[in-house]
Coordinates of C-alpha atoms and ligand atoms in Angstrom, one line a residue:
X1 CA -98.4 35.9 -104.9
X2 CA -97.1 34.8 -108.4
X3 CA -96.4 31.2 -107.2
X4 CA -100.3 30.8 -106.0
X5 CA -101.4 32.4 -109.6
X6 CA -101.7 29.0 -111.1
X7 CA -103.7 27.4 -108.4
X8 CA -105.9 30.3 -107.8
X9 CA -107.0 30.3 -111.2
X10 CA -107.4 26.5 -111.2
X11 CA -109.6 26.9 -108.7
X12 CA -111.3 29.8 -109.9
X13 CA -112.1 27.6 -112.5
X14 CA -113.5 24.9 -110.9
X15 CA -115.8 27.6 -108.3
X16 CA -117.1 29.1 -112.1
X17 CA -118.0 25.5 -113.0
X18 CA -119.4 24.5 -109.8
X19 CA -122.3 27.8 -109.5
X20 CA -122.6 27.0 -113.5
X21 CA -123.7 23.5 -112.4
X22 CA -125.7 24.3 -108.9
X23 CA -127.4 27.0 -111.4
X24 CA -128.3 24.3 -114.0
X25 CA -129.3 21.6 -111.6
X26 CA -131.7 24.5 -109.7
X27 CA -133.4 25.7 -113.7
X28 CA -134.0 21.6 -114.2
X29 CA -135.2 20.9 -110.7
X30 CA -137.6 24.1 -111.1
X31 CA -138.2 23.3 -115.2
X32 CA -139.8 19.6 -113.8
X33 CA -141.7 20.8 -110.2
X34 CA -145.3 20.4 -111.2
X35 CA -147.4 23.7 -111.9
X36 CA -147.7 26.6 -109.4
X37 CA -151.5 26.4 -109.3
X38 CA -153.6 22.5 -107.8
X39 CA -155.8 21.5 -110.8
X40 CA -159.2 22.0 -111.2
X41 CA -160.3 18.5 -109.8
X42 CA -157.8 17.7 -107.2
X43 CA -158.8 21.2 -105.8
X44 CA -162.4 19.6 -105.9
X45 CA -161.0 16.3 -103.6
X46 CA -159.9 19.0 -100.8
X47 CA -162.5 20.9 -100.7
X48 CA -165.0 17.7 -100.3
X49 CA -162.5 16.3 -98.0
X50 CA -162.3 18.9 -95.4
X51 CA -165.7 19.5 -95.8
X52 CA -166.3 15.8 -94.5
X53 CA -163.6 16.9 -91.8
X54 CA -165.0 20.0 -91.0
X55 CA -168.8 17.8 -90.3
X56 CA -167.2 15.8 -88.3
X57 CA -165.9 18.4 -85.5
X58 CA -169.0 20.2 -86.1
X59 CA -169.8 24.1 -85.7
X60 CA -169.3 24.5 -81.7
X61 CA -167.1 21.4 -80.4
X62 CA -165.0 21.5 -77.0
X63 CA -161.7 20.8 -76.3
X64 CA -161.6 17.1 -75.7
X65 CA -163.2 17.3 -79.0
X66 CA -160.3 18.5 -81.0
X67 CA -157.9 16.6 -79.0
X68 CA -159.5 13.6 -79.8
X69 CA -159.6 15.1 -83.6
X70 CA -156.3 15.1 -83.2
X71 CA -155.3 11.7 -81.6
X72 CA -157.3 10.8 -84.6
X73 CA -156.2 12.5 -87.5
X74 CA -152.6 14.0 -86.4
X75 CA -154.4 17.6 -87.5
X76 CA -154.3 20.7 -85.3
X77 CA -156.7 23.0 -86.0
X78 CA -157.9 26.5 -85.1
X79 CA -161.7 26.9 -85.0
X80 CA -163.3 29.9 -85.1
X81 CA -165.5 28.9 -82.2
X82 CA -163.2 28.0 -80.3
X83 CA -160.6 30.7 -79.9
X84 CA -159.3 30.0 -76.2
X85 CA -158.6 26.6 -76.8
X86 CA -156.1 27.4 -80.3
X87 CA -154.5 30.6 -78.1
X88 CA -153.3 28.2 -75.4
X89 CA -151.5 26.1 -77.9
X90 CA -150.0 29.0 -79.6
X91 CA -151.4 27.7 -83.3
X92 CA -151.5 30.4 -85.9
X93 CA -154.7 32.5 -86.6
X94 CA -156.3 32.9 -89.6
X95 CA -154.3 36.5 -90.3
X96 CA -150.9 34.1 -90.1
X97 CA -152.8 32.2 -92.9
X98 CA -153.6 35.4 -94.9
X99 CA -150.1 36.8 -95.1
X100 CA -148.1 33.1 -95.6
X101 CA -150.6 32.0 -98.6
X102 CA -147.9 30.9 -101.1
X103 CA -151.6 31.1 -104.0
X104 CA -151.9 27.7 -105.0
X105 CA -155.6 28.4 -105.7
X106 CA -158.2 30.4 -105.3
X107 CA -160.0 28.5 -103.3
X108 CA -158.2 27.0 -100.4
X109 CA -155.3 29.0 -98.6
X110 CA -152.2 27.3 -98.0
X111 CA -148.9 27.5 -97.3
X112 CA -145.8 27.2 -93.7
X113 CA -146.0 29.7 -91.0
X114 CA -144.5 29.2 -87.5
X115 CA -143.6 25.6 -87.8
X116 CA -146.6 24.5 -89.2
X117 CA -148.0 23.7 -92.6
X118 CA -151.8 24.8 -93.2
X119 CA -154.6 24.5 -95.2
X120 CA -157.9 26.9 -95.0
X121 CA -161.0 26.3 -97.4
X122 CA -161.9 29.7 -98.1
X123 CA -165.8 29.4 -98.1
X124 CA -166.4 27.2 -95.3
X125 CA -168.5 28.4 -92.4
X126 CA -167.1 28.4 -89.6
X127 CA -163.6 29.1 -90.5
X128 CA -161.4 26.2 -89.5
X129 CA -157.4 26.8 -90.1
X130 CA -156.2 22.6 -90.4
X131 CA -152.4 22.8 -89.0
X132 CA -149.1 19.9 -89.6
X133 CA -146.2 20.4 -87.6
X134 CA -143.9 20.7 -90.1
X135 CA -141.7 18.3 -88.7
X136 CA -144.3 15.4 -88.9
X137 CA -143.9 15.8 -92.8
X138 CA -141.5 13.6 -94.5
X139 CA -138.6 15.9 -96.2
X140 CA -138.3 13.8 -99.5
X141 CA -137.9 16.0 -101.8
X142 CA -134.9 17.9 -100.3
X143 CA -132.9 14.5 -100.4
X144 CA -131.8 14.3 -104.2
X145 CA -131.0 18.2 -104.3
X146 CA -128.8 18.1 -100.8
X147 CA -127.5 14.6 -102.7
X148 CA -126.2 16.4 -106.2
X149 CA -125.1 19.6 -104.8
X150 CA -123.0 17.1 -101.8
X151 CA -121.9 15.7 -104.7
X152 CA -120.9 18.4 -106.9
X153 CA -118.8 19.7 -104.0
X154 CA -117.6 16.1 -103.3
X155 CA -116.2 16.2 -107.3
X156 CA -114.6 20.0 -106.9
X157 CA -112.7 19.1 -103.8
X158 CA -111.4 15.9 -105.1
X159 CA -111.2 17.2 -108.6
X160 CA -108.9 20.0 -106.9
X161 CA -106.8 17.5 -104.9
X162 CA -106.2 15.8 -108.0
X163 CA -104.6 18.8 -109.8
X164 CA -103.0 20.0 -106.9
X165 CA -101.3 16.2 -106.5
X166 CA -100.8 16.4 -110.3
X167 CA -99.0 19.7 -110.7
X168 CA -96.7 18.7 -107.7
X169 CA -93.8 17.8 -110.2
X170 CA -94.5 21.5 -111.8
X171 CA -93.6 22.8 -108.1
X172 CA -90.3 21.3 -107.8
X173 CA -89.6 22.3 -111.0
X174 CA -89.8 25.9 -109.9
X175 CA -88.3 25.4 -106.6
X176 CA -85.2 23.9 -108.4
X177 CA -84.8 26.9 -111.7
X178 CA -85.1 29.4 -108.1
X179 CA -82.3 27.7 -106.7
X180 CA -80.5 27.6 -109.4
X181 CA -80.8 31.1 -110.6
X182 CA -80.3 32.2 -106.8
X183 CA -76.8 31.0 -107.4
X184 CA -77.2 27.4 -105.7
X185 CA -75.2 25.6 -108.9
X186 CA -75.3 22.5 -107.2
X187 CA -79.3 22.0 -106.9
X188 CA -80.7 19.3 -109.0
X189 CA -84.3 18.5 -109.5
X190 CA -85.4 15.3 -107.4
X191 CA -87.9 14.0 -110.1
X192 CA -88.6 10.1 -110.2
X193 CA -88.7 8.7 -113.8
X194 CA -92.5 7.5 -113.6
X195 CA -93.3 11.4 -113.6
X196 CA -94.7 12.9 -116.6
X197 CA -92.4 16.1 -116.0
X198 CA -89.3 14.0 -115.9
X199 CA -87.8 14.9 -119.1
X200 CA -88.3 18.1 -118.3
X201 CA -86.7 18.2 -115.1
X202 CA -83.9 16.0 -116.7
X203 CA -83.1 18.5 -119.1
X204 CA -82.9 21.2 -116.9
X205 CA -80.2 18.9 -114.7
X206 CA -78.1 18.0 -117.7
X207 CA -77.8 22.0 -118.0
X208 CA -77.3 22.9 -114.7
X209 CA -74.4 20.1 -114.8
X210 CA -73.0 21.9 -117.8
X211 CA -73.5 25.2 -116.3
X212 CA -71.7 24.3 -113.4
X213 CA -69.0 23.4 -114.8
X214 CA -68.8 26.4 -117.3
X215 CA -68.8 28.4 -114.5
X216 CA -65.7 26.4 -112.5
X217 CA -63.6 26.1 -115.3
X218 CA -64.3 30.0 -116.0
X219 CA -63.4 30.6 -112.2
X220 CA -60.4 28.0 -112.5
X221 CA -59.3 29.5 -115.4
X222 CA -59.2 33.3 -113.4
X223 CA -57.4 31.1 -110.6
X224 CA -54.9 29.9 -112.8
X225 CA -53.6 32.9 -114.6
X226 CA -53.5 35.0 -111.7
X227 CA -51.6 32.1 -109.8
X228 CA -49.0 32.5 -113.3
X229 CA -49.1 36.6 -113.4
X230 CA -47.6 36.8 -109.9
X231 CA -44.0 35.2 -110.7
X232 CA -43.8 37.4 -113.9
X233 CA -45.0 40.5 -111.5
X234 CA -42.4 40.2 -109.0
X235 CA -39.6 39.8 -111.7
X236 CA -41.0 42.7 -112.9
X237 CA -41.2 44.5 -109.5
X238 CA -37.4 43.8 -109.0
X239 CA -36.4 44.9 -112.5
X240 CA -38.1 48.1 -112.1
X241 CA -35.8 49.1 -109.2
X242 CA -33.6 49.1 -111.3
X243 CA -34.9 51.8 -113.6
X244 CA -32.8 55.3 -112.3
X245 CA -35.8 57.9 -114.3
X246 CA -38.0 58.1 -111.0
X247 CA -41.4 59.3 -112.5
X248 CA -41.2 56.2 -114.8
X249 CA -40.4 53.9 -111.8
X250 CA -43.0 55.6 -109.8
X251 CA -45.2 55.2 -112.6
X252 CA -45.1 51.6 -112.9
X253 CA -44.6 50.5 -109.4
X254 CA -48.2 51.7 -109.2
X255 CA -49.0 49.7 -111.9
X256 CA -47.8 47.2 -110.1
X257 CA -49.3 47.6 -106.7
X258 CA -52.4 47.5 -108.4
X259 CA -51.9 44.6 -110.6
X260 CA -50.7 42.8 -107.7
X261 CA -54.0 44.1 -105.3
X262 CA -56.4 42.5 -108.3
X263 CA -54.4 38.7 -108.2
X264 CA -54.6 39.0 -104.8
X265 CA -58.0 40.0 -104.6
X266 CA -58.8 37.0 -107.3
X267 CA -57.4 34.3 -105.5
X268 CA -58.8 34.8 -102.2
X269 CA -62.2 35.1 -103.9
X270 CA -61.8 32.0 -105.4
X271 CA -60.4 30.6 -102.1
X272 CA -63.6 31.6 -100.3
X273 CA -66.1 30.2 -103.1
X274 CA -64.5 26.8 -103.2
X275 CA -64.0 26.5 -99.6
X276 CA -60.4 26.3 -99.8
X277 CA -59.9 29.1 -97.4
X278 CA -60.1 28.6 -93.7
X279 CA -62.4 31.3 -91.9
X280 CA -60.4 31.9 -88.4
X281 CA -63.9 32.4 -86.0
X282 CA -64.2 33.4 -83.0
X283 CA -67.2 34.9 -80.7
X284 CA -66.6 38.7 -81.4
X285 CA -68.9 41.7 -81.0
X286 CA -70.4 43.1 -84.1
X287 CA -71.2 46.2 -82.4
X288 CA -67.5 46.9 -81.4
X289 CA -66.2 46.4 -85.1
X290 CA -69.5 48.4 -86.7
X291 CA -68.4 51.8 -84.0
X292 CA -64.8 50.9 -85.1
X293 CA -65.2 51.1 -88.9
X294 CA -67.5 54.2 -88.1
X295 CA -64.6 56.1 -86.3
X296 CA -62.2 56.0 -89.2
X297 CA -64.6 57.1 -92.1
X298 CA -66.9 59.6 -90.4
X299 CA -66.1 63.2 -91.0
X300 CA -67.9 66.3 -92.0
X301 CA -69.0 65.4 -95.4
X302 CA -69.5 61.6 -94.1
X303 CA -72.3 61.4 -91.3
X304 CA -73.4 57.8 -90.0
X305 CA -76.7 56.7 -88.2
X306 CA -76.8 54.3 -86.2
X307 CA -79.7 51.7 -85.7
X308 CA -77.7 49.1 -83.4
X309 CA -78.0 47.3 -80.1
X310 CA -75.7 47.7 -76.9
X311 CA -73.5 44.9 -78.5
X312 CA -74.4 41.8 -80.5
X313 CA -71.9 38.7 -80.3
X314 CA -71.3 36.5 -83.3
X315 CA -69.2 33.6 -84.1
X316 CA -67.7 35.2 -87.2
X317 CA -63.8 35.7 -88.8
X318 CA -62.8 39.1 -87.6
X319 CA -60.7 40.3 -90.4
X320 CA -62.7 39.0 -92.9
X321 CA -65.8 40.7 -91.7
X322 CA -64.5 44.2 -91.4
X323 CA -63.6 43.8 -95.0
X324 CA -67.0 43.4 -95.6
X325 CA -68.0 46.6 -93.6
X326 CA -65.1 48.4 -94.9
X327 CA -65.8 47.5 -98.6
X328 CA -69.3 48.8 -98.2
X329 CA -68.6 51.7 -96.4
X330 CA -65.9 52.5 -98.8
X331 CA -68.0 51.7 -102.1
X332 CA -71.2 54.1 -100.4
X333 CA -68.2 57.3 -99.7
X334 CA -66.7 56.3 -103.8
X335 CA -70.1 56.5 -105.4
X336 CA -71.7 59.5 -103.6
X337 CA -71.9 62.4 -105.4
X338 CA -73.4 65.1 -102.4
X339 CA -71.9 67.1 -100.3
X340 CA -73.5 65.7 -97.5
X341 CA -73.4 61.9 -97.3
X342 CA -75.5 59.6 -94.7
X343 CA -75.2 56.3 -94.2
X344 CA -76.9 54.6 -92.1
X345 CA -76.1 51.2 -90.6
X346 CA -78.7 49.0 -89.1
X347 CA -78.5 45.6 -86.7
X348 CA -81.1 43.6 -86.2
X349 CA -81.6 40.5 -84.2
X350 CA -83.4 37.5 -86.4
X351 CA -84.0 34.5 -85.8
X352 CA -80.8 32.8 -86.8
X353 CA -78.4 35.6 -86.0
X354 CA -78.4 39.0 -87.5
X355 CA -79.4 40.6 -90.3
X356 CA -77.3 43.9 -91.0
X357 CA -78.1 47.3 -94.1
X358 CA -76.3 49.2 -94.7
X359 CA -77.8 52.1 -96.8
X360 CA -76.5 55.5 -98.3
X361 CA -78.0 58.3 -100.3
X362 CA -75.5 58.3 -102.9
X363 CA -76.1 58.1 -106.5
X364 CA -78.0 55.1 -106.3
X365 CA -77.5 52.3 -109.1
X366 CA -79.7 51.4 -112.0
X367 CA -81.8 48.4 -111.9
X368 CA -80.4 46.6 -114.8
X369 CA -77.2 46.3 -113.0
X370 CA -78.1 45.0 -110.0
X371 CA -78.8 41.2 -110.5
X372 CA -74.7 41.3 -111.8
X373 CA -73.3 43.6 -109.1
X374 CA -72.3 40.8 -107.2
X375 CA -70.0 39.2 -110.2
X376 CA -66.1 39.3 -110.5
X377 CA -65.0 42.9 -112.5
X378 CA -68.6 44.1 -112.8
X379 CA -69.1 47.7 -112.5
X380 CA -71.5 50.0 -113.0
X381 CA -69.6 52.5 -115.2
X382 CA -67.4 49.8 -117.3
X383 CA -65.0 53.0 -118.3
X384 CA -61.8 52.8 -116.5
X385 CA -60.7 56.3 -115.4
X386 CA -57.0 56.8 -115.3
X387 CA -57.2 56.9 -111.6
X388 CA -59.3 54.0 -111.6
X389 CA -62.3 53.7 -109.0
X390 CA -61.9 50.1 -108.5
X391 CA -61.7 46.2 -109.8
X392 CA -65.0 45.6 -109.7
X393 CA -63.8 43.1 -107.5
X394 CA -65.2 44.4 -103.8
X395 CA -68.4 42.9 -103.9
X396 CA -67.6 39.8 -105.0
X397 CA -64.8 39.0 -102.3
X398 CA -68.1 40.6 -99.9
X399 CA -70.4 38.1 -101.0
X400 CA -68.2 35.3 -101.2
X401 CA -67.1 35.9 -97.6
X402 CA -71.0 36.4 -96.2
X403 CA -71.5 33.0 -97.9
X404 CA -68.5 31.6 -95.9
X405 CA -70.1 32.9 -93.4
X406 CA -73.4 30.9 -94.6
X407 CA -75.4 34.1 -94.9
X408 CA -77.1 35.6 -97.5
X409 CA -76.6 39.2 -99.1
X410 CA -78.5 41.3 -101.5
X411 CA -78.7 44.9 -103.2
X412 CA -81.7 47.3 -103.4
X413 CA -81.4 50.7 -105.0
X414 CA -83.1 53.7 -106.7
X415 CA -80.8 55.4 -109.5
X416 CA -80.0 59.0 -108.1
X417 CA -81.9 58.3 -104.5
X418 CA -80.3 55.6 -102.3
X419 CA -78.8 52.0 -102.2
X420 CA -78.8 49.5 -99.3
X421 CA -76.8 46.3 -99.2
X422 CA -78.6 43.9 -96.7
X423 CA -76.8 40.5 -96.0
X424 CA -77.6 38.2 -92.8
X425 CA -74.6 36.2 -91.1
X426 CA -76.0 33.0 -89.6
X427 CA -75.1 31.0 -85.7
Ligands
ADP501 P1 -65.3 48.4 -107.4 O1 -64.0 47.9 -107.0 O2 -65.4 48.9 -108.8 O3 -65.8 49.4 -106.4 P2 -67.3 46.7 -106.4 O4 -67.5 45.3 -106.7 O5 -67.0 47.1 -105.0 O6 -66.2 47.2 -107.4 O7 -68.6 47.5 -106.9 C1 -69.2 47.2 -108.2 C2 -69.9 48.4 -108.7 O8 -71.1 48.6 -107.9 C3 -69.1 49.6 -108.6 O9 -68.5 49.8 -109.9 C4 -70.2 50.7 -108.4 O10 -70.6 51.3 -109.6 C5 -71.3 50.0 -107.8 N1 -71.5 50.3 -106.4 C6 -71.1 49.6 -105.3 N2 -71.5 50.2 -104.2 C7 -72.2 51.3 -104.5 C8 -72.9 52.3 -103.8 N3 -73.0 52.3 -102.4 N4 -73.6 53.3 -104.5 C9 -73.5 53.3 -105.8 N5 -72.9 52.3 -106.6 C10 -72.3 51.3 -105.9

């Protein structure tokens, strides 16, 4: 909705404009018509004029009379002698007239009723009712009002193409800051140099570059110390055997163990970001490895529903996917704080492959921390307990392997109510 706000209001803008316009042009066309009301002498002309008309048919004529009246003069007419004659044609009578006098005088009635224009001199004897198809009359003066509002529309249509064609540089703009900030470093913004917006868009690519390579030298960096830690750690590992006090040594071999788990941890991440590790796929059923991961964490505080299909084969790396499932499942049993936990796990088939939720209704997680959950040794609560809940490492290594994967994942929560992790893995 957002995206379309610009263009709505553009045109909004230009449908205000256009009814100001119509309205103007409709004050001036009725500011110039002539006065509602014939002057005095022209209303003189008629009268003498179909008074002369009215001699000429004559008080009692026949049929072949008017018709030849007609052939004549192109005038229709309704005389009040001649009633039959007027019903057969199915002219309007003199009570049409009455009701559809638009009281251009006082005189003469006249005005359009049932495809016909008509005139009636009031005073005459007999009463004659003088009748124009309507389509016999030229239409002049709708042609410059049809012209100017075809045109005013012609203008806001092309006006709007124009500003649509215009802002098209603004669009990729905001395609290309959306990829970017959906993590798509590598995005650049395809402006050509003639385009107004191309500094603009220039700028932005001279700091994506820059960003980019902030953040892979930040990541290298990671790679690289963790790559020099291990050597030191298994020195270590080998002089602690040594050690004879066995709370000390049992101490720091758990130390260990977890300093070794968070290199470990760092370097495959970094593998799986740059591509560097190979994902070992093969046709497997999600289904099968969903009901197995299920099996080994369901008890009586941990209940699990189910929302899955008979089976659903993907071409995906087994071990690396029920990591995934195992990281989740594991994160939603850490950070519950009930007695009784559900979590549910759903499957469904889209387009491309599958889209799979997993959702719990654990403690939930703040809002402010969701658009970082996904980022090396973020967590929610930054404290580290003595027993230590984690790295913050889990969902990184699960994002990085979904995007190996060439799917997408994201997080929705509500603090104290539920969380759902939804990711897609593509064919
Ligand atoms: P950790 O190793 O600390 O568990 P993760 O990357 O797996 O790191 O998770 C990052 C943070 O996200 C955790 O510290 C935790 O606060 C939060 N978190 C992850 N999953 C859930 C969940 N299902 N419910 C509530 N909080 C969660």
């Amino acid at each position: 909705m957002k995206k379309n706000k610009l263009f709505l209001r553009i045109f909004f803008t230009f449908f205000m404009t256009a009814v100001i316009l119509i309205g103007a042009f409709t004050i001036l066309f009725k500011s110039f018509s002539p006065e509602r009301k014939i002057p005095g002498h022209l209303e003189k002309h008629i009268i003498k004029h179909f008074s002369l008309l009215q001699n000429e048919v004559g008080s009692s004529p026949n049929p072949e009379q008017l018709k030849q009246f007609f052939d004549d003069y192109g005038l229709q007419l309704r005389h009040e002698n001649l009633k039959n004659y007027s019903d057969e044609l199915k002219l309007p009578d003199f009570l049409d007239a009455e009701k559809n006098d638009i009281h251009l005088s006082d005189e003469i009635l006249m005005g359009k009723t049932k495809n016909f224009f008509f005139l009636l001199v009031k005073n005459q004897q007999p009463k004659i009712l003088w009748l124009v198809e309507q389509n016999k009359v030229p239409k002049g003066w709708r042609i410059p009002f049809i012209t100017i509002i075809g045109a005013i529309v012609f203008i806001l249509v092309l006006s709007f193409l124009t500003i649509h064609w215009i802002l098209k540089p603004l669009r990729l703009l905001t395609k290309g800051v959306q990829q970017f900030s959906d993590g798509n470093l590598k995005y650049r913004i395809p402006l050509s140099q003639k385009s107004d917006f191309f500094d603009l868009a220039d700028t932005f690519n001279q700091m994506a570059v820059k960003i980019e390579k902030m953040i892979l030298s930040k990541e290298v960096l990671l790679r690289d110390v963790s790559h020099e830690l291990r050597s030191p750690l298994t020195r270590i590992n080998v002089a602690v055997d040594l050690i004879d006090d066995k709370k000390i040594k049992t101490i720091l071999k758990e130390d260990i163990q977890k300093m070794e788990y968070m290199i470990q941890n760092l370097l495959e991440s970094y593998k799986l970001k740059h591509s560097e590790f190979v994902l070992k796929k093969s046709n497997e059923d999600l289904i099968e490895l969903i009901q197995m991961v299920v099996k080994d964490y369901a008890n009586e505080k941990v209940k699990f529903v189910l929302d899955i299909p008979g089976q659903f084969f993907m071409n995906i790396d087994l071990m690396q996917m029920e990591r995934v499932f195992r990281n989740l499942v594991e994160n939603a049993i850490k950070y519950a704080d009930r007695e009784s936990l559900i979590i549910t796990i759903t499957l469904k088939d889209i387009d491309q492959g599958c889209e799979i939720r997993f959702h719990d209704n654990g403690v939930g997680i703040d809002e402010k921390h969701l658009s970082s959950l996904f980022e090396p040794f973020y967590r929610v609560n930054q404290v580290r307990t003595p027993e230590g809940n984690g790295f913050g490492l889990g969902l990184s290594i699960v994002k990085s392997i979904i995007e190996a994967h060439g799917g997408k994942i994201h997080v929705t929560s509500e603090i104290n109510k539920e969380t759902s992790f939804i990711f897609s893995i593509t064919k």
